[in-house]
Amino acid sequence: MTTPHKYMRLWLLILLVLPTIGCSEDDTTTGPDTEPTSGDGTYAIVDTGLTDSYGNDAVIATPAEGAAFYGQDAQYAGNQPSYLDNGDGTVTDQVTGLMWQQDPGAKMTLAQAEAAIGSFDLAGYGDWRIPTIKELYSLILFTGTDPSGLPGDDTTGLVPFMDDVFVFEYGDPVTERIIDSQYLTSTIYVSTTMNNDATVFGVNFADGRIKGYPITDPMTQSGKTFFALFVRDGDGYGVNDYVDNGDGTITDLASGLMWMEQDSGHLGAGDASDGGLNWEQALAWSESLDYADYSDWRLPDVKELQSLVDYTRSPATHGTPAIDPIFETTPITVEDGSSDFPFYWSGTSHVNYLGGSSGSYVAFGTGYGWMQAPTGGTYNFWDVHGAGCQRSDPKEGDPADYPYG
């Protein structure tokens, strides 16, 4: 499949069914009253918080079953966010069991965070750690508004992508962009990004994305600074426990989610029978699918989808997508003519401050993008944000309108 521009690389990934633990074949339970999934409790995925429904851009009335855009994130209730302010500078996530530092304080580099964690003591606990990307991503809520493109630096009326129980700051407009509110993790990218830069994954709670960030700022040649929320408890959170059910489905016992073993490319979905679907098509295909004697498949929300990422893998280092090889992922041809692996749609809309929305996706292939030199001129086709990044793109459109993404 030749895909000249990045958002056309979005394919529909492996789908899931709820509930799975104790589910019988031909269970057709669907819709907003679906109970949260039950697993062994080690990887409870917190819902995105979205309650509004969206079309290709704007908010729409809740679609009826069978109507266009039915089956998106807002129509399926998962484990609803629930936080306990412990009154001692810590917050407990009552879904995941993770305890968090409430106020990140001043920004720090990865090296500074690694040095600080050894002696960090808060509320009488000394077993704090830098969170993994899956631990930190558990905090993201898609009730936020992305300020990207906002003229000026007035953040009045903006909503960050995290609960207000946490202390949050936008970037200082005097020295950086207001979207520079990246939070640090301990997950180092197994490959490199940009111009072969060593990279750490972080979550941006200002604009609602996972990206890989160079550990050393290429502009200043000093350590890039992040906010850091240290975490404790919840050992084993984010670790998958897959079982091959022998019928074309995979169950993650840790999260309780059942997934299709093959993606839409293997099943010949879409107008070209190659698996490529726009967002509306992806929703419709998911809802109408009868596969492995189950008929209650749906498009995963973006946090469920991200739970599948294997951050120990990348196409550059392993020749595989960033997912356990128990799944069958369709290879594609990317913009420079090389072979790689797709980005995958979620059912989650990513909302801009103007009220419009794009579709959230996860890159299991290389997090490619076109990067132009600061002085202009030539565009470089680089791994900008790493395999396993979560970004957003238009839900439909002509790829010719996006020659550089």
mmCIF file of C-alpha atoms in Angstrom, residues 50 52 54 57 59 142-148 159 161 206-209 348-360 392 395:
data_model
loop_
_atom_site.group_PDB
_atom_site.id
_atom_site.type_symbol
_atom_site.label_atom_id
_atom_site.label_comp_id
_atom_site.label_asym_id
_atom_site.label_seq_id
_atom_site.Cartn_x
_atom_site.Cartn_y
_atom_site.Cartn_z
ATOM 1 C CA LEU A 50 -15.272 11.978 26.894
ATOM 2 C CA ASP A 52 -19.643 14.478 23.830
ATOM 3 C CA TYR A 54 -18.295 14.236 17.362
ATOM 4 C CA ASP A 57 -15.104 17.982 13.104
ATOM 5 C CA VAL A 59 -19.948 18.160 18.253
ATOM 6 C CA PHE A 142 -9.686 13.773 26.741
ATOM 7 C CA THR A 143 -11.949 16.413 28.228
ATOM 8 C CA GLY A 144 -9.080 18.829 27.596
ATOM 9 C CA THR A 145 -8.743 21.368 24.797
ATOM 10 C CA ASP A 146 -5.668 21.524 22.599
ATOM 11 C CA PRO A 147 -4.378 25.138 22.356
ATOM 12 C CA SER A 148 -2.169 24.428 19.344
ATOM 13 C CA VAL A 159 -8.731 22.998 29.894
ATOM 14 C CA PHE A 161 -5.829 17.005 29.637
ATOM 15 C CA ALA A 206 -1.420 20.760 27.581
ATOM 16 C CA ASP A 207 -2.086 19.416 24.079
ATOM 17 C CA GLY A 208 -3.102 15.814 24.843
ATOM 18 C CA ARG A 209 -0.432 13.684 23.184
ATOM 19 C CA THR A 348 -11.539 9.077 20.698
ATOM 20 C CA SER A 349 -11.860 12.619 19.386
ATOM 21 C CA HIS A 350 -9.128 15.151 20.142
ATOM 22 C CA VAL A 351 -10.684 18.571 20.716
ATOM 23 C CA ASN A 352 -9.163 21.888 19.693
ATOM 24 C CA TYR A 353 -9.773 25.178 21.518
ATOM 25 C CA LEU A 354 -11.881 26.352 18.556
ATOM 26 C CA GLY A 355 -14.346 23.533 19.229
ATOM 27 C CA GLY A 356 -13.407 21.300 16.323
ATOM 28 C CA SER A 357 -11.918 17.858 16.634
ATOM 29 C CA SER A 358 -9.515 15.462 14.999
ATOM 30 C CA GLY A 359 -9.125 11.735 15.543
ATOM 31 C CA SER A 360 -6.682 10.355 18.110
ATOM 32 C CA SER A 392 -4.170 13.194 16.174
ATOM 33 C CA LYS A 395 -10.717 12.231 10.281
#
